[in-house]
Each structure stands twice: as C-alpha cells, then as structure tokens.
Amino acid sequence: MTGDYRESTKATIRLVLWTLAWTATLASAKFGPELLWGSRQPVASWAAVAVNLAIGVGWIVAFTRFLQRIDELQRKVMQEALAISLGAGWVGGFAYVVADAAGLITFDVNTAVLPALLGVVFVIAFAAGMIRYR
Amino acid sequence: MKNRITDLRAERDWTQADLAQRISVSRQTIIAIEKGKFDPSLPVAFRIAKVFGLAIEEVFLDEQ
C-alpha cells in the first residue's frame, strides 16, 4: 500500500466517524427534548444544538481534509457532485421562494426536506460520476 | 489526451493495479486515463512517465 493510499484511507475513516458523530448529535438535538430531558429544559436543548453545531464544524474540517487527500479523479468526481448539489439547492430553493411568493405553493414544505434532497442529489451525482469514469 | 500507457504497461507485464500502486493513485484513475476519459494532473503525468523510464511526451501524445 502506498503512503498516499493510507492517508486517503485515514481521511475517509475520520470523515465517516465525524459523520456518525454529527448524525448522533443531530438526533440528540432533535429527539432529546421529547424523549430524554423534556421540553421544559431549554438549557439542555440549547446545549444539544451547540454540541451539534460544534461537531458540524469538525465535520466540515474533516470533509475539507478528506477532499485534499483523496485521489485526483475521486476529487474531480466529488467536486462535480458537490457543484450539482449546490446548483440544485440554489435553483430549486429560489424557484420555491419565487413560487411561494407568487402564491403558487398551497402546501407547507418542511425545511428539513431541502438538506435531505441535497443529500439524495449528491449521492446520485457522485454515483453517476463514478460510473462515467469507469 | 491520447497516451501509450496500456502498451507500456503490457510490455512490462504490469496490471492496472500495479501501476496505480507505483504512482499512488486509484486503479479507477488508471482506467480513466488509459481510456482517455480523464487527463491527469502534471505531477501524476510526470510520475507515470518516470515509472516507465520515459519522457512525458513519450507517454502522452499531443492530439493537436
């Protein structure tokens, strides 16, 4: 195994661990007030959100380092997938805002739909990129 | 960009994985470069030429 390969593997493992930690703290912030400490404990709820944000910053740093260490073709595929995801969020988000302002949207959309949608777009774009360069 | 990597590899009886390991990239990168789907960065192109013991212009061919 080469040094570069080992470095990219380490960066990948770190990113997975940070992703898991962020997901766990997000779940804690979301379900904690209801299931763990009760909705009358705003300090605990704020603390859970703060921890989630702090872990989120760590995740961003881990993702940046991951991008720096992966193989250049993988980086290209990842960057294209990120660009498509950002574009989809930007275009789709503003289209929704404009349509909503014009009174065309008759239903409420949960704000959690946008990041979930971006995640799905990213996974599809990444998979398409990996297939394209096979 | 066209290149002679497939032939050069075959002359040395190296697999794509062998070459990938020698220049510290993934096998998928070698596959994409050989098929002309992906142009490598200059450092990777130099590493490829170096492992074959050739000049970069002997491995990568200018199509213009």
PDB file of C-alpha atoms in Angstrom:
ATOM      1  CA  MET A   1       0.000   0.000   0.000  1.00  0.00           C
ATOM      2  CA  THR A   2       1.297   3.444  -0.793  1.00  0.00           C
ATOM      3  CA  GLY A   3       1.558   6.294   1.663  1.00  0.00           C
ATOM      4  CA  ASP A   4      -0.989   8.327  -0.286  1.00  0.00           C
ATOM      5  CA  TYR A   5      -3.469   5.465  -0.235  1.00  0.00           C
ATOM      6  CA  ARG A   6      -3.014   5.072   3.521  1.00  0.00           C
ATOM      7  CA  GLU A   7      -3.514   8.809   4.030  1.00  0.00           C
ATOM      8  CA  SER A   8      -6.714   8.841   1.974  1.00  0.00           C
ATOM      9  CA  THR A   9      -7.994   5.782   3.847  1.00  0.00           C
ATOM     10  CA  LYS A  10      -7.313   7.504   7.180  1.00  0.00           C
ATOM     11  CA  ALA A  11      -9.054  10.670   5.973  1.00  0.00           C
ATOM     12  CA  THR A  12     -12.038   8.586   4.840  1.00  0.00           C
ATOM     13  CA  ILE A  13     -12.293   6.834   8.212  1.00  0.00           C
ATOM     14  CA  ARG A  14     -12.066  10.178  10.028  1.00  0.00           C
ATOM     15  CA  LEU A  15     -14.817  11.597   7.807  1.00  0.00           C
ATOM     16  CA  VAL A  16     -17.058   8.580   8.490  1.00  0.00           C
ATOM     17  CA  LEU A  17     -16.511   8.958  12.250  1.00  0.00           C
ATOM     18  CA  TRP A  18     -17.265  12.695  12.136  1.00  0.00           C
ATOM     19  CA  THR A  19     -20.379  11.987  10.040  1.00  0.00           C
ATOM     20  CA  LEU A  20     -21.590   9.438  12.574  1.00  0.00           C
ATOM     21  CA  ALA A  21     -20.881  11.838  15.456  1.00  0.00           C
ATOM     22  CA  TRP A  22     -22.724  14.674  13.706  1.00  0.00           C
ATOM     23  CA  THR A  23     -25.705  12.395  12.947  1.00  0.00           C
ATOM     24  CA  ALA A  24     -25.825  11.255  16.593  1.00  0.00           C
ATOM     25  CA  THR A  25     -25.731  14.821  17.934  1.00  0.00           C
ATOM     26  CA  LEU A  26     -28.367  15.896  15.392  1.00  0.00           C
ATOM     27  CA  ALA A  27     -30.630  13.072  16.568  1.00  0.00           C
ATOM     28  CA  SER A  28     -29.946  14.089  20.168  1.00  0.00           C
ATOM     29  CA  ALA A  29     -30.872  17.732  19.441  1.00  0.00           C
ATOM     30  CA  LYS A  30     -33.984  16.671  17.525  1.00  0.00           C
ATOM     31  CA  PHE A  31     -35.366  13.959  19.813  1.00  0.00           C
ATOM     32  CA  GLY A  32     -33.734  14.869  23.137  1.00  0.00           C
ATOM     33  CA  PRO A  33     -36.351  17.460  24.204  1.00  0.00           C
ATOM     34  CA  GLU A  34     -39.104  14.928  23.630  1.00  0.00           C
ATOM     35  CA  LEU A  35     -37.515  11.697  24.799  1.00  0.00           C
ATOM     36  CA  LEU A  36     -34.616  12.495  27.145  1.00  0.00           C
ATOM     37  CA  TRP A  37     -34.823  15.732  29.131  1.00  0.00           C
ATOM     38  CA  GLY A  38     -38.295  17.100  28.359  1.00  0.00           C
ATOM     39  CA  SER A  39     -39.351  20.236  26.537  1.00  0.00           C
ATOM     40  CA  ARG A  40     -39.178  22.342  29.744  1.00  0.00           C
ATOM     41  CA  GLN A  41     -35.382  22.179  29.773  1.00  0.00           C
ATOM     42  CA  PRO A  42     -34.354  24.848  27.253  1.00  0.00           C
ATOM     43  CA  VAL A  43     -30.768  24.899  28.564  1.00  0.00           C
ATOM     44  CA  ALA A  44     -30.348  21.216  27.734  1.00  0.00           C
ATOM     45  CA  SER A  45     -31.925  21.765  24.320  1.00  0.00           C
ATOM     46  CA  TRP A  46     -29.609  24.718  23.576  1.00  0.00           C
ATOM     47  CA  ALA A  47     -26.623  22.673  24.751  1.00  0.00           C
ATOM     48  CA  ALA A  48     -27.613  19.842  22.397  1.00  0.00           C
ATOM     49  CA  VAL A  49     -27.866  22.289  19.479  1.00  0.00           C
ATOM     50  CA  ALA A  50     -24.500  23.858  20.404  1.00  0.00           C
ATOM     51  CA  VAL A  51     -22.820  20.437  20.547  1.00  0.00           C
ATOM     52  CA  ASN A  52     -24.364  19.573  17.170  1.00  0.00           C
ATOM     53  CA  LEU A  53     -23.018  22.827  15.677  1.00  0.00           C
ATOM     54  CA  ALA A  54     -19.548  22.240  17.157  1.00  0.00           C
ATOM     55  CA  ILE A  55     -19.428  18.690  15.800  1.00  0.00           C
ATOM     56  CA  GLY A  56     -20.710  20.070  12.486  1.00  0.00           C
ATOM     57  CA  VAL A  57     -17.716  22.414  12.284  1.00  0.00           C
ATOM     58  CA  GLY A  58     -15.460  19.414  12.925  1.00  0.00           C
ATOM     59  CA  TRP A  59     -17.252  17.549  10.146  1.00  0.00           C
ATOM     60  CA  ILE A  60     -16.622  20.449   7.724  1.00  0.00           C
ATOM     61  CA  VAL A  61     -12.909  20.431   8.572  1.00  0.00           C
ATOM     62  CA  ALA A  62     -12.768  16.631   8.189  1.00  0.00           C
ATOM     63  CA  PHE A  63     -14.531  16.863   4.811  1.00  0.00           C
ATOM     64  CA  THR A  64     -12.090  19.538   3.598  1.00  0.00           C
ATOM     65  CA  ARG A  65      -9.114  17.396   4.633  1.00  0.00           C
ATOM     66  CA  PHE A  66     -10.738  14.372   3.007  1.00  0.00           C
ATOM     67  CA  LEU A  67     -11.011  16.296  -0.291  1.00  0.00           C
ATOM     68  CA  GLN A  68      -7.327  17.238  -0.082  1.00  0.00           C
ATOM     69  CA  ARG A  69      -6.168  13.670   0.467  1.00  0.00           C
ATOM     70  CA  ILE A  70      -8.235  11.625  -1.952  1.00  0.00           C
ATOM     71  CA  ASP A  71      -7.072  10.593  -5.386  1.00  0.00           C
ATOM     72  CA  GLU A  72      -7.377  13.336  -8.045  1.00  0.00           C
ATOM     73  CA  LEU A  73     -10.034  11.530 -10.098  1.00  0.00           C
ATOM     74  CA  GLN A  74     -12.116  10.916  -6.979  1.00  0.00           C
ATOM     75  CA  ARG A  75     -11.690  14.593  -6.096  1.00  0.00           C
ATOM     76  CA  LYS A  76     -12.932  15.606  -9.546  1.00  0.00           C
ATOM     77  CA  VAL A  77     -15.999  13.340  -9.229  1.00  0.00           C
ATOM     78  CA  MET A  78     -16.658  14.665  -5.720  1.00  0.00           C
ATOM     79  CA  GLN A  79     -16.325  18.297  -6.822  1.00  0.00           C
ATOM     80  CA  GLU A  80     -18.718  17.756  -9.733  1.00  0.00           C
ATOM     81  CA  ALA A  81     -21.242  16.094  -7.414  1.00  0.00           C
ATOM     82  CA  LEU A  82     -20.907  18.974  -4.917  1.00  0.00           C
ATOM     83  CA  ALA A  83     -21.389  21.525  -7.723  1.00  0.00           C
ATOM     84  CA  ILE A  84     -24.533  19.742  -8.937  1.00  0.00           C
ATOM     85  CA  SER A  85     -25.872  19.534  -5.369  1.00  0.00           C
ATOM     86  CA  LEU A  86     -25.175  23.210  -4.713  1.00  0.00           C
ATOM     87  CA  GLY A  87     -26.750  24.160  -8.040  1.00  0.00           C
ATOM     88  CA  ALA A  88     -29.820  22.013  -7.402  1.00  0.00           C
ATOM     89  CA  GLY A  89     -30.258  23.538  -3.949  1.00  0.00           C
ATOM     90  CA  TRP A  90     -29.732  27.067  -5.246  1.00  0.00           C
ATOM     91  CA  VAL A  91     -32.000  26.765  -8.303  1.00  0.00           C
ATOM     92  CA  GLY A  92     -34.640  24.641  -6.578  1.00  0.00           C
ATOM     93  CA  GLY A  93     -34.596  26.781  -3.439  1.00  0.00           C
ATOM     94  CA  PHE A  94     -35.049  30.079  -5.263  1.00  0.00           C
ATOM     95  CA  ALA A  95     -37.696  28.583  -7.565  1.00  0.00           C
ATOM     96  CA  TYR A  96     -39.599  27.553  -4.443  1.00  0.00           C
ATOM     97  CA  VAL A  97     -39.202  31.025  -2.871  1.00  0.00           C
ATOM     98  CA  VAL A  98     -40.469  32.731  -6.049  1.00  0.00           C
ATOM     99  CA  ALA A  99     -43.353  30.287  -6.472  1.00  0.00           C
ATOM    100  CA  ASP A 100     -44.274  30.678  -2.805  1.00  0.00           C
ATOM    101  CA  ALA A 101     -44.177  34.498  -3.051  1.00  0.00           C
ATOM    102  CA  ALA A 102     -46.465  34.306  -6.096  1.00  0.00           C
ATOM    103  CA  GLY A 103     -48.939  32.252  -4.090  1.00  0.00           C
ATOM    104  CA  LEU A 104     -48.452  29.161  -6.254  1.00  0.00           C
ATOM    105  CA  ILE A 105     -47.492  26.880  -3.372  1.00  0.00           C
ATOM    106  CA  THR A 106     -50.582  25.824  -1.482  1.00  0.00           C
ATOM    107  CA  PHE A 107     -48.875  23.497   0.965  1.00  0.00           C
ATOM    108  CA  ASP A 108     -46.174  23.908   3.597  1.00  0.00           C
ATOM    109  CA  VAL A 109     -42.834  22.271   2.903  1.00  0.00           C
ATOM    110  CA  ASN A 110     -40.797  21.049   5.864  1.00  0.00           C
ATOM    111  CA  THR A 111     -37.427  22.850   5.839  1.00  0.00           C
ATOM    112  CA  ALA A 112     -35.710  19.504   6.534  1.00  0.00           C
ATOM    113  CA  VAL A 113     -36.671  18.450   3.006  1.00  0.00           C
ATOM    114  CA  LEU A 114     -34.019  20.699   1.419  1.00  0.00           C
ATOM    115  CA  PRO A 115     -30.896  19.198   3.066  1.00  0.00           C
ATOM    116  CA  ALA A 116     -32.333  15.699   2.603  1.00  0.00           C
ATOM    117  CA  LEU A 117     -32.967  16.449  -1.075  1.00  0.00           C
ATOM    118  CA  LEU A 118     -29.438  17.808  -1.463  1.00  0.00           C
ATOM    119  CA  GLY A 119     -28.099  14.605   0.060  1.00  0.00           C
ATOM    120  CA  VAL A 120     -30.027  12.489  -2.436  1.00  0.00           C
ATOM    121  CA  VAL A 121     -28.883  14.682  -5.363  1.00  0.00           C
ATOM    122  CA  PHE A 122     -25.275  14.426  -4.163  1.00  0.00           C
ATOM    123  CA  VAL A 123     -25.376  10.617  -3.880  1.00  0.00           C
ATOM    124  CA  ILE A 124     -26.910  10.273  -7.367  1.00  0.00           C
ATOM    125  CA  ALA A 125     -24.431  12.741  -8.912  1.00  0.00           C
ATOM    126  CA  PHE A 126     -21.492  11.022  -7.209  1.00  0.00           C
ATOM    127  CA  ALA A 127     -22.614   7.565  -8.353  1.00  0.00           C
ATOM    128  CA  ALA A 128     -23.125   8.867 -11.916  1.00  0.00           C
ATOM    129  CA  GLY A 129     -19.624  10.365 -11.866  1.00  0.00           C
ATOM    130  CA  MET A 130     -18.037   7.139 -10.660  1.00  0.00           C
ATOM    131  CA  ILE A 131     -19.831   5.220 -13.417  1.00  0.00           C
ATOM    132  CA  ARG A 132     -18.855   7.803 -16.062  1.00  0.00           C
ATOM    133  CA  TYR A 133     -15.128   7.420 -15.363  1.00  0.00           C
ATOM    134  CA  ARG A 134     -15.119   3.621 -15.213  1.00  0.00           C
TER     135      ARG A 134
ATOM    136  CA  MET B   1      -5.382  13.277 -24.420  1.00  0.00           C
ATOM    137  CA  LYS B   2      -4.081  10.097 -26.023  1.00  0.00           C
ATOM    138  CA  ASN B   3      -1.419   8.080 -24.295  1.00  0.00           C
ATOM    139  CA  ARG B   4       0.602   4.851 -24.598  1.00  0.00           C
ATOM    140  CA  ILE B   5       0.050   3.642 -21.045  1.00  0.00           C
ATOM    141  CA  THR B   6      -1.781   0.429 -21.989  1.00  0.00           C
ATOM    142  CA  ASP B   7       1.044  -0.636 -24.338  1.00  0.00           C
ATOM    143  CA  LEU B   8       3.809   0.388 -21.945  1.00  0.00           C
ATOM    144  CA  ARG B   9       2.128  -1.494 -19.141  1.00  0.00           C
ATOM    145  CA  ALA B  10       1.711  -4.591 -21.303  1.00  0.00           C
ATOM    146  CA  GLU B  11       5.421  -4.512 -22.281  1.00  0.00           C
ATOM    147  CA  ARG B  12       6.319  -4.673 -18.587  1.00  0.00           C
ATOM    148  CA  ASP B  13       3.570  -7.130 -17.707  1.00  0.00           C
ATOM    149  CA  TRP B  14       2.113  -4.726 -15.150  1.00  0.00           C
ATOM    150  CA  THR B  15      -1.553  -4.747 -14.225  1.00  0.00           C
ATOM    151  CA  GLN B  16      -3.513  -1.539 -13.807  1.00  0.00           C
ATOM    152  CA  ALA B  17      -3.373  -2.127 -10.060  1.00  0.00           C
ATOM    153  CA  ASP B  18       0.447  -2.454 -10.229  1.00  0.00           C
ATOM    154  CA  LEU B  19       0.768   0.877 -11.996  1.00  0.00           C
ATOM    155  CA  ALA B  20      -1.761   2.523  -9.692  1.00  0.00           C
ATOM    156  CA  GLN B  21       0.226   1.410  -6.680  1.00  0.00           C
ATOM    157  CA  ARG B  22       3.533   2.607  -8.163  1.00  0.00           C
ATOM    158  CA  ILE B  23       2.239   6.136  -8.734  1.00  0.00           C
ATOM    159  CA  SER B  24      -0.064   6.359  -5.687  1.00  0.00           C
ATOM    160  CA  VAL B  25      -3.415   6.730  -7.414  1.00  0.00           C
ATOM    161  CA  SER B  26      -6.506   4.548  -7.535  1.00  0.00           C
ATOM    162  CA  ARG B  27      -6.942   1.828 -10.154  1.00  0.00           C
ATOM    163  CA  GLN B  28     -10.007   3.695 -11.393  1.00  0.00           C
ATOM    164  CA  THR B  29      -7.769   6.661 -12.205  1.00  0.00           C
ATOM    165  CA  ILE B  30      -5.504   4.464 -14.336  1.00  0.00           C
ATOM    166  CA  ILE B  31      -8.534   3.020 -16.142  1.00  0.00           C
ATOM    167  CA  ALA B  32      -9.928   6.513 -16.846  1.00  0.00           C
ATOM    168  CA  ILE B  33      -6.533   7.820 -18.050  1.00  0.00           C
ATOM    169  CA  GLU B  34      -5.975   4.816 -20.342  1.00  0.00           C
ATOM    170  CA  LYS B  35      -9.413   5.274 -21.884  1.00  0.00           C
ATOM    171  CA  GLY B  36      -8.767   8.978 -22.388  1.00  0.00           C
ATOM    172  CA  LYS B  37     -11.702   9.889 -20.162  1.00  0.00           C
ATOM    173  CA  PHE B  38      -9.539  11.737 -17.662  1.00  0.00           C
ATOM    174  CA  ASP B  39      -6.414  13.854 -18.149  1.00  0.00           C
ATOM    175  CA  PRO B  40      -4.073  13.502 -15.183  1.00  0.00           C
ATOM    176  CA  SER B  41      -2.504  16.449 -13.397  1.00  0.00           C
ATOM    177  CA  LEU B  42       1.063  17.347 -14.346  1.00  0.00           C
ATOM    178  CA  PRO B  43       2.574  15.735 -11.194  1.00  0.00           C
ATOM    179  CA  VAL B  44       0.763  12.445 -11.897  1.00  0.00           C
ATOM    180  CA  ALA B  45       1.721  12.574 -15.585  1.00  0.00           C
ATOM    181  CA  PHE B  46       5.372  13.031 -14.579  1.00  0.00           C
ATOM    182  CA  ARG B  47       5.143  10.139 -12.094  1.00  0.00           C
ATOM    183  CA  ILE B  48       3.699   7.907 -14.826  1.00  0.00           C
ATOM    184  CA  ALA B  49       6.495   8.839 -17.244  1.00  0.00           C
ATOM    185  CA  LYS B  50       9.088   8.301 -14.509  1.00  0.00           C
ATOM    186  CA  VAL B  51       7.963   4.761 -13.615  1.00  0.00           C
ATOM    187  CA  PHE B  52       8.201   3.841 -17.296  1.00  0.00           C
ATOM    188  CA  GLY B  53      11.623   5.487 -17.540  1.00  0.00           C
ATOM    189  CA  LEU B  54      10.461   7.744 -20.381  1.00  0.00           C
ATOM    190  CA  ALA B  55       9.991  11.430 -21.057  1.00  0.00           C
ATOM    191  CA  ILE B  56       6.469  12.728 -20.535  1.00  0.00           C
ATOM    192  CA  GLU B  57       5.990  13.396 -24.273  1.00  0.00           C
ATOM    193  CA  GLU B  58       6.839   9.759 -24.993  1.00  0.00           C
ATOM    194  CA  VAL B  59       3.888   8.641 -22.879  1.00  0.00           C
ATOM    195  CA  PHE B  60       1.294  11.344 -23.577  1.00  0.00           C
ATOM    196  CA  LEU B  61       0.592  12.358 -27.146  1.00  0.00           C
ATOM    197  CA  ASP B  62      -0.477  15.817 -28.226  1.00  0.00           C
ATOM    198  CA  GLU B  63      -3.569  15.431 -30.414  1.00  0.00           C
ATOM    199  CA  GLN B  64      -3.446  18.995 -31.774  1.00  0.00           C
TER     200      GLN B  64
END
